[in-house]
Rosetta silent file (secondary structure, phi, psi, omega in degrees, C-alpha in Angstrom):
SEQUENCE: XXXXXXXXXXXXXXXXXXXXXXXXXXXXXXXXXXXXXXXXXXXXXXXXXXXXXXXXXXXXXXXXXXXXXXXXXXXXXXXXXXXXXXXXXXXXXXXXXXXXXXXXXXXXXXXXXXXXXXXXXXXXXXXXXXXXXXXXXXXXXXXXXXXXXXXXXXXXXXXXXXXXXXXXXXXXXXXXXXXXXXXXXXXXXXXXXXXXXXXXXXXXXXXXXXXXXX
SCORE:     score description
SCORE:     0.000 S_00000001
   1 L     0.000  -43.365 -178.693  112.485  115.898   69.344 S_00000001
   2 H   -62.912  -39.392 -179.873  109.495  116.072   67.034 S_00000001
   3 H   -63.196  -40.180  179.831  107.064  115.185   69.798 S_00000001
   4 H   -61.615  -44.286  179.925  108.574  117.912   72.021 S_00000001
   5 H   -64.996  -39.923  175.819  108.207  120.444   69.219 S_00000001
   6 H   -60.448  -45.033  179.122  104.637  119.375   68.539 S_00000001
   7 H   -60.558  -42.164  178.755  103.787  119.693   72.214 S_00000001
   8 H   -59.852  -47.931 -179.697  105.290  123.185   72.323 S_00000001
   9 H   -62.914  -37.761  178.592  103.264  124.278   69.351 S_00000001
  10 H   -63.992  -41.319  177.824  100.096  122.817   70.877 S_00000001
  11 H   -63.666  -48.767 -179.122  100.687  124.729   74.147 S_00000001
  12 H   -62.781  -38.919  177.941  101.485  127.987   72.358 S_00000001
  13 H   -61.839  -37.976  176.696   98.490  127.488   70.151 S_00000001
  14 H   -66.152  -40.172  178.188   96.229  127.152   73.170 S_00000001
  15 H   -64.736  -46.152  179.683   97.686  130.294   74.704 S_00000001
  16 H   -62.334  -39.238 -179.794   97.220  132.292   71.540 S_00000001
  17 H   -65.652  -39.657  178.589   93.676  131.038   71.197 S_00000001
  18 H   -65.615  -43.103 -179.562   92.876  131.989   74.822 S_00000001
  19 H   -64.603  -31.038 -177.191   94.423  135.483   74.411 S_00000001
  20 L   -87.781    5.522  177.190   92.339  136.014   71.274 S_00000001
  21 L    81.493   19.724  178.860   89.164  135.094   73.180 S_00000001
  22 L   -64.540  165.704 -178.682   88.826  131.732   71.563 S_00000001
  23 L   -80.566  137.732  178.095   86.537  129.071   72.971 S_00000001
  24 L   -75.547  142.978  178.589   88.053  126.701   75.486 S_00000001
  25 L   -75.586  165.318  179.636   88.134  123.075   74.645 S_00000001
  26 L   -72.211  144.123 -179.874   86.372  120.472   76.697 S_00000001
  27 H   -66.032  -24.254  179.339   88.277  119.071   79.639 S_00000001
  28 H   -66.057  -18.248 -176.328   87.351  115.605   78.315 S_00000001
  29 H   -85.897   -7.083  178.261   89.615  116.231   75.309 S_00000001
  30 L   -72.907  124.408  179.177   92.748  116.514   77.515 S_00000001
  31 L   -60.569  132.226 -179.538   94.906  113.379   77.169 S_00000001
  32 L  -133.406   32.811  177.343   95.155  111.600   80.473 S_00000001
  33 L   -85.851   66.267 -179.946   96.984  108.426   79.595 S_00000001
  34 L   -66.001  149.892  178.232   99.496  108.862   82.374 S_00000001
  35 L   -62.629  131.424  177.875  102.213  106.264   82.717 S_00000001
  36 L   -80.556 -178.257 -178.369  101.230  103.539   85.114 S_00000001
  37 L   -60.957  127.529  177.127  103.438  102.052   87.765 S_00000001
  38 L   -74.729  158.087  178.008  106.696  100.748   86.372 S_00000001
  39 L   -86.075  113.914  179.774  107.931   97.329   87.175 S_00000001
  40 L  -119.472  127.573 -174.089  110.732   97.746   89.748 S_00000001
  41 L   -61.949  -44.549 -169.002  112.324   94.630   91.168 S_00000001
  42 L  -131.353   81.135  178.505  113.110   95.971   94.668 S_00000001
  43 H   -63.217  -41.986  178.937  110.917   98.885   95.691 S_00000001
  44 H   -59.970  -36.846 -176.166  111.978   98.834   99.352 S_00000001
  45 H   -72.370  -40.163  175.804  115.652   99.053   98.421 S_00000001
  46 H   -62.855  -44.327 -179.260  114.982  102.003   96.007 S_00000001
  47 H   -59.650  -46.131  178.577  112.828  103.674   98.669 S_00000001
  48 H   -58.399  -42.999  179.304  115.593  103.238  101.247 S_00000001
  49 H   -63.391  -48.080 -174.429  118.205  104.745   98.938 S_00000001
  50 H   -71.253  -36.121  177.871  116.109  107.775   98.061 S_00000001
  51 H   -62.254  -39.435 -179.187  115.018  108.462  101.639 S_00000001
  52 H   -65.105  -35.453 -179.094  118.687  108.462  102.703 S_00000001
  53 H   -60.818  -24.052  177.731  119.504  110.987   99.980 S_00000001
  54 L   -89.040   15.126  177.076  117.232  113.438  101.800 S_00000001
  55 L    68.849   21.903  172.184  119.352  113.100  104.978 S_00000001
  56 L   -90.273  151.489  173.503  116.740  111.006  106.762 S_00000001
  57 E   -84.894  134.671 -177.964  117.845  107.989  108.807 S_00000001
  58 E  -120.503  136.006  178.812  116.553  104.692  107.404 S_00000001
  59 E  -129.931  139.783  177.759  116.175  101.468  109.362 S_00000001
  60 E  -119.130  132.288 -176.593  115.056   98.146  107.978 S_00000001
  61 E  -153.985 -171.570  173.286  113.558   95.515  110.213 S_00000001
  62 L  -122.567  178.914 -172.563  110.687   93.015  110.530 S_00000001
  63 L   -66.525  -26.729  178.288  107.585   93.057  112.619 S_00000001
  64 L   -70.356  -42.984 -175.934  109.213   91.126  115.455 S_00000001
  65 L   -90.538   -8.103 -174.415  112.212   93.454  115.743 S_00000001
  66 H   -60.540  -42.937  176.446  110.422   96.696  114.932 S_00000001
  67 H   -57.475  -41.385 -178.274  109.630   97.616  118.610 S_00000001
  68 H   -66.720  -38.238  177.083  113.297   97.178  119.538 S_00000001
  69 H   -62.379  -46.304 -178.595  114.361   99.299  116.528 S_00000001
  70 H   -63.072  -43.366  178.953  111.980  102.068  117.510 S_00000001
  71 H   -63.000  -35.035  178.627  113.138  102.055  121.131 S_00000001
  72 H   -65.639  -42.108  179.596  116.737  102.217  119.997 S_00000001
  73 H   -63.230  -45.525 -179.380  115.985  105.262  117.783 S_00000001
  74 H   -65.232  -39.467  179.273  114.152  107.019  120.646 S_00000001
  75 H   -64.022  -43.941 -179.842  116.911  106.266  123.110 S_00000001
  76 H   -69.986  -23.601  176.229  119.634  107.646  120.824 S_00000001
  77 L   -86.059    1.538 -176.847  117.471  110.740  120.278 S_00000001
  78 L    51.960   40.606 -177.492  117.201  111.134  124.035 S_00000001
  79 L   -87.706  115.866  179.137  113.427  111.301  123.647 S_00000001
  80 L   -98.378  -39.851  179.248  111.627  111.236  126.923 S_00000001
  81 E  -107.476  117.619 -173.647  108.171  112.519  125.929 S_00000001
  82 E  -121.880  125.151  178.092  106.799  110.807  122.832 S_00000001
  83 E   -80.317  129.204 -179.449  103.539  111.667  121.072 S_00000001
  84 E  -124.400  108.486 -177.452  101.640  108.534  120.056 S_00000001
  85 L   -65.090  152.110  177.482   98.626  109.151  117.792 S_00000001
  86 L   -63.792  141.520  178.521   95.418  107.284  118.373 S_00000001
  87 L    92.164   -3.053  175.163   95.167  104.102  116.291 S_00000001
  88 L   -66.240  126.385 -178.791   98.849  103.218  116.313 S_00000001
  89 L   -48.475  140.698 -175.197   98.957   99.373  116.513 S_00000001
  90 H   -63.232  -29.376 -179.055   99.506   98.174  120.051 S_00000001
  91 H   -65.596  -18.398  178.339  102.523   96.004  119.152 S_00000001
  92 H  -103.952  -34.570 -176.559  104.347   99.263  118.394 S_00000001
  93 H   -79.937  -37.853 -175.589  102.818  101.704  120.889 S_00000001
  94 H   -60.426  -45.853  178.670  102.868   99.486  124.003 S_00000001
  95 H   -60.789  -35.449 -179.780  106.677   98.958  124.183 S_00000001
  96 H   -66.061  -43.354  179.776  107.138  102.762  123.793 S_00000001
  97 H   -61.854  -28.534 -179.273  104.688  103.367  126.652 S_00000001
  98 H   -73.737  -23.779 -173.322  106.674  101.015  128.897 S_00000001
  99 H  -117.634   -8.696 -175.942  109.906  102.998  128.450 S_00000001
 100 L  -138.054  163.564  169.035  108.805  106.595  127.736 S_00000001
 101 E   -80.226  116.243 -178.093  106.281  109.199  128.758 S_00000001
 102 E  -103.650  146.003 -177.860  103.708  108.965  125.996 S_00000001
 103 E  -119.470  117.473  173.086  101.311  111.685  125.044 S_00000001
 104 L   -85.911  166.076 -178.149   97.914  110.917  123.459 S_00000001
 105 L  -110.964   26.598  174.552   96.015  113.475  121.523 S_00000001
 106 L  -132.030  111.672   -3.100   92.598  113.051  123.129 S_00000001
 107 L   -65.263  167.516 -173.810   91.783  115.621  124.329 S_00000001
 108 L   -56.838  136.103  176.819   93.855  117.593  121.866 S_00000001
 109 L   -72.354  146.965  178.899   97.355  118.430  122.966 S_00000001
 110 L   -79.067  161.731  179.814   98.142  122.112  123.117 S_00000001
 111 H   -59.313  -40.486 -179.795  100.696  123.705  120.811 S_00000001
 112 H   -62.305  -41.886  178.428  102.983  124.295  123.813 S_00000001
 113 H   -61.550  -44.971  179.728  102.794  120.599  124.802 S_00000001
 114 H   -63.521  -40.155  179.124  103.606  119.520  121.245 S_00000001
 115 H   -65.423  -29.022 -178.988  106.554  121.936  121.081 S_00000001
 116 H   -90.417   -5.161  176.174  107.909  120.465  124.287 S_00000001
 117 L   -73.518  145.975 -177.142  107.487  116.848  123.132 S_00000001
 118 L   -85.270  -30.542 -173.630  110.729  115.194  122.085 S_00000001
 119 E  -158.017  162.225  173.278  109.373  112.901  119.351 S_00000001
 120 E  -132.334  138.918  179.976  106.337  111.612  117.575 S_00000001
 121 E  -116.068  124.126 -176.468  105.835  108.033  116.395 S_00000001
 122 E  -137.164  171.989  162.631  103.487  107.371  113.425 S_00000001
 123 E  -105.049 -173.182  172.069  102.765  105.115  110.547 S_00000001
 124 L  -141.229  167.898 -177.432  102.092  106.420  107.001 S_00000001
 125 L   -84.563  -37.901 -179.863   99.636  105.610  104.320 S_00000001
 126 E  -156.464  151.716  173.147  102.128  105.056  101.509 S_00000001
 127 E  -118.786  141.979 -175.713  105.775  105.474  100.700 S_00000001
 128 E  -109.529  114.681 -174.576  107.036  106.584   97.272 S_00000001
 129 L   -66.440  -42.992 -174.329  110.219  104.835   96.177 S_00000001
 130 L   -64.176  -35.597 -177.021  111.227  107.132   93.308 S_00000001
 131 L  -105.835   -6.948 -177.939  111.131  110.265   95.470 S_00000001
 132 L    66.561   37.472 -173.160  111.922  108.872   98.920 S_00000001
 133 E  -112.171  141.095  170.490  108.695  110.380  100.217 S_00000001
 134 E  -105.932  144.005 -177.694  106.331  109.272  102.961 S_00000001
 135 E  -123.064  124.535  176.574  102.699  110.302  102.684 S_00000001
 136 E  -106.487  132.885  172.930  100.362  110.673  105.661 S_00000001
 137 L  -105.131    6.754  172.595   96.617  110.995  105.209 S_00000001
 138 L    66.460   31.634  174.240   96.223  111.573  108.979 S_00000001
 139 L   -84.217 -162.096  178.158   94.122  108.484  109.526 S_00000001
 140 L   -55.177  134.457  179.548   94.585  106.018  112.450 S_00000001
 141 L    83.538    0.024 -176.879   98.149  105.847  113.677 S_00000001
 142 L  -121.337  -31.005  178.015   99.118  109.126  111.972 S_00000001
 143 L    72.651  175.528  177.764   97.286  111.851  113.928 S_00000001
 144 L   -75.055  166.373 -172.706   96.575  115.353  112.792 S_00000001
 145 H   -55.669  -39.408 -176.411   99.143  117.365  110.902 S_00000001
 146 H   -61.390  -29.222 -179.088  100.429  119.366  113.884 S_00000001
 147 H   -62.105  -28.597 -179.014  101.581  116.205  115.642 S_00000001
 148 H  -102.876    6.206  178.870  104.216  115.608  112.971 S_00000001
 149 L  -103.906  -34.833 -170.487  105.263  119.246  112.623 S_00000001
 150 L   -93.539  -39.945  175.293  106.151  120.390  116.137 S_00000001
 151 L   -62.058  147.847 -173.384  108.131  117.589  117.883 S_00000001
 152 L   -76.919  -17.425  179.038  111.785  117.710  116.845 S_00000001
 153 E  -127.241  130.698  176.939  112.046  114.056  115.932 S_00000001
 154 E  -117.408  120.916  174.095  109.620  112.100  113.751 S_00000001
 155 E  -109.223  121.603 -176.622  109.822  108.298  113.673 S_00000001
 156 E  -122.297  124.682  177.635  107.662  106.782  110.939 S_00000001
 157 E   -89.511  122.796 -175.786  106.972  103.108  110.525 S_00000001
 158 E  -119.771  114.099  174.268  106.500  102.176  106.880 S_00000001
 159 E   -66.090  131.430 -179.078  105.194   98.728  105.892 S_00000001
 160 H   -58.170  -31.601  179.961  107.201   97.514  102.910 S_00000001
 161 H   -68.294  -11.272 -178.239  103.935   96.438  101.335 S_00000001
 162 H  -101.048   11.558  179.344  102.839  100.047  101.325 S_00000001
 163 E   -93.650  126.957  178.120  105.775  101.279   99.163 S_00000001
 164 E  -117.972  172.948 -172.013  104.888  102.156   95.570 S_00000001
 165 L   -73.444  -59.008 -167.865  107.014  103.292   92.669 S_00000001
 166 L  -135.703 -177.838 -176.289  105.961  106.872   91.906 S_00000001
 167 H   -62.184  -48.274  177.468  103.625  109.758   92.678 S_00000001
 168 H   -54.611  -39.324  177.662  100.759  108.644   90.372 S_00000001
 169 H   -66.635  -35.696  177.968  100.767  105.251   92.026 S_00000001
 170 H   -68.873  -42.186 -179.112  100.709  106.892   95.452 S_00000001
 171 H   -61.098  -30.934  179.421   97.833  109.188   94.514 S_00000001
 172 L   -66.953  -18.384 -178.997   95.858  106.140   93.494 S_00000001
 173 L   -95.831   -3.563 -172.305   96.083  104.950   97.108 S_00000001
 174 L  -111.942  155.812  174.212   94.911  108.312   98.581 S_00000001
 175 L   -88.888  111.175 -176.883   91.576  110.027   99.016 S_00000001
 176 L   -63.976  -14.795  179.663   91.811  113.258   97.034 S_00000001
 177 L   -87.449  -10.860 -177.065   89.179  114.846   99.264 S_00000001
 178 L   -95.616  170.107  175.548   91.168  114.243  102.427 S_00000001
 179 L   -72.943  149.886  175.015   94.266  115.951  103.896 S_00000001
 180 L  -140.523  142.271  173.614   97.644  114.684  102.798 S_00000001
 181 E  -126.009  119.511  178.051  101.137  115.456  103.992 S_00000001
 182 E   -99.863  123.034 -178.527  104.079  114.576  101.759 S_00000001
 183 E  -122.229  122.090  174.569  107.399  114.388  103.658 S_00000001
 184 L  -120.754   94.892  177.023  110.784  114.039  101.967 S_00000001
 185 L    82.163  179.132  177.199  113.498  114.174  104.588 S_00000001
 186 L   -67.091  160.762  176.655  113.705  116.441  107.646 S_00000001
 187 L   -58.652  132.552  178.083  112.314  119.923  107.495 S_00000001
 188 E  -155.017  151.860  174.082  114.841  122.151  105.703 S_00000001
 189 E  -143.328  150.419  172.815  115.127  125.472  103.981 S_00000001
 190 L  -126.010   33.554 -174.063  117.792  127.348  102.060 S_00000001
 191 L   -66.957  -28.549 -174.536  115.926  130.617  101.824 S_00000001
 192 L  -103.572  107.400  175.395  118.731  132.718  103.441 S_00000001
 193 L    55.475   27.500  175.505  121.895  132.891  101.348 S_00000001
 194 L    58.086   23.307  176.022  121.317  129.345  100.137 S_00000001
 195 L   -89.174  122.175  179.299  122.565  128.014  103.484 S_00000001
 196 L   -71.172  125.309  177.149  120.677  124.816  104.392 S_00000001
 197 E  -124.862  125.442 -177.924  119.008  125.077  107.763 S_00000001
 198 E  -102.602  148.416  176.828  117.082  122.125  109.152 S_00000001
 199 L    89.614   10.811 -177.874  114.216  122.165  111.614 S_00000001
 200 L   -76.351  -43.179 -174.309  112.730  125.550  110.704 S_00000001
 201 L  -112.621    6.776 -178.723  109.299  124.342  109.601 S_00000001
 202 L  -179.802 -164.135 -176.478  109.192  120.870  111.148 S_00000001
 203 L   -61.517  141.290  175.983  111.235  118.120  112.716 S_00000001
 204 L   -79.067  -21.812 -177.281  114.988  118.270  112.376 S_00000001
 205 E  -125.991  125.282  177.537  115.294  114.526  112.506 S_00000001
 206 E  -120.051  123.336  176.222  113.292  112.035  110.452 S_00000001
 207 E  -114.045  121.227  177.372  113.696  108.290  111.054 S_00000001
 208 E  -108.008  120.622 -178.813  111.974  105.987  108.572 S_00000001
 209 E  -106.689  109.073  179.853  111.621  102.399  109.803 S_00000001
 210 E   -88.846  121.291 -177.180  110.788  100.014  106.969 S_00000001
 211 E  -104.963  118.115 -165.961  109.007   96.938  108.313 S_00000001
 212 L   -74.734  -29.703 -168.996  109.399   94.092  105.890 S_00000001
 213 L  -120.275   36.351  178.306  106.657   91.636  106.713 S_00000001
 214 L  -104.847    0.000    0.000  103.558   93.728  107.504 S_00000001
């Protein structure tokens, strides 16, 4: 309680000083001893639980069964045209190409083509267990941001080894100068009368496939 009160007084003191035209302190004086990654016994299990809480579908598999899992997801989604970003590993992209019409993004796909695609298959850079979030930095296997916004179904392969505990741990894995997309569940909004509507700003269906031995 005392620490909270002290922090409040420190913040209010800074505000009063700024309003009075006081001199700003050096940025180096700001405490930055953020908590590091906590020890969590089973990050993939926590990640799976939190992703599901956001109404995303979660699948757990290994590298051998991953292609079959992805094909099953796409079949149940009735996805005929699937966007496959450049750089997606061949062991995952080739089986999809054998059973579906795949769309590459070189040359760039038009907005209309992306809107008419049924699904997109990507990897991600990191998954955050505490928040159930996948993070894309749009490198190989992830494509540019529009590829994961316009198709109605997003299937994302997440290597279990790329799951970290919390946001600070995830940021440590990312390039702060590059683009990042944080995705927690399917696109949804409750802007109108607090009624949840999915698919307004992005895919209505998000499938996260956790691959255990990659």
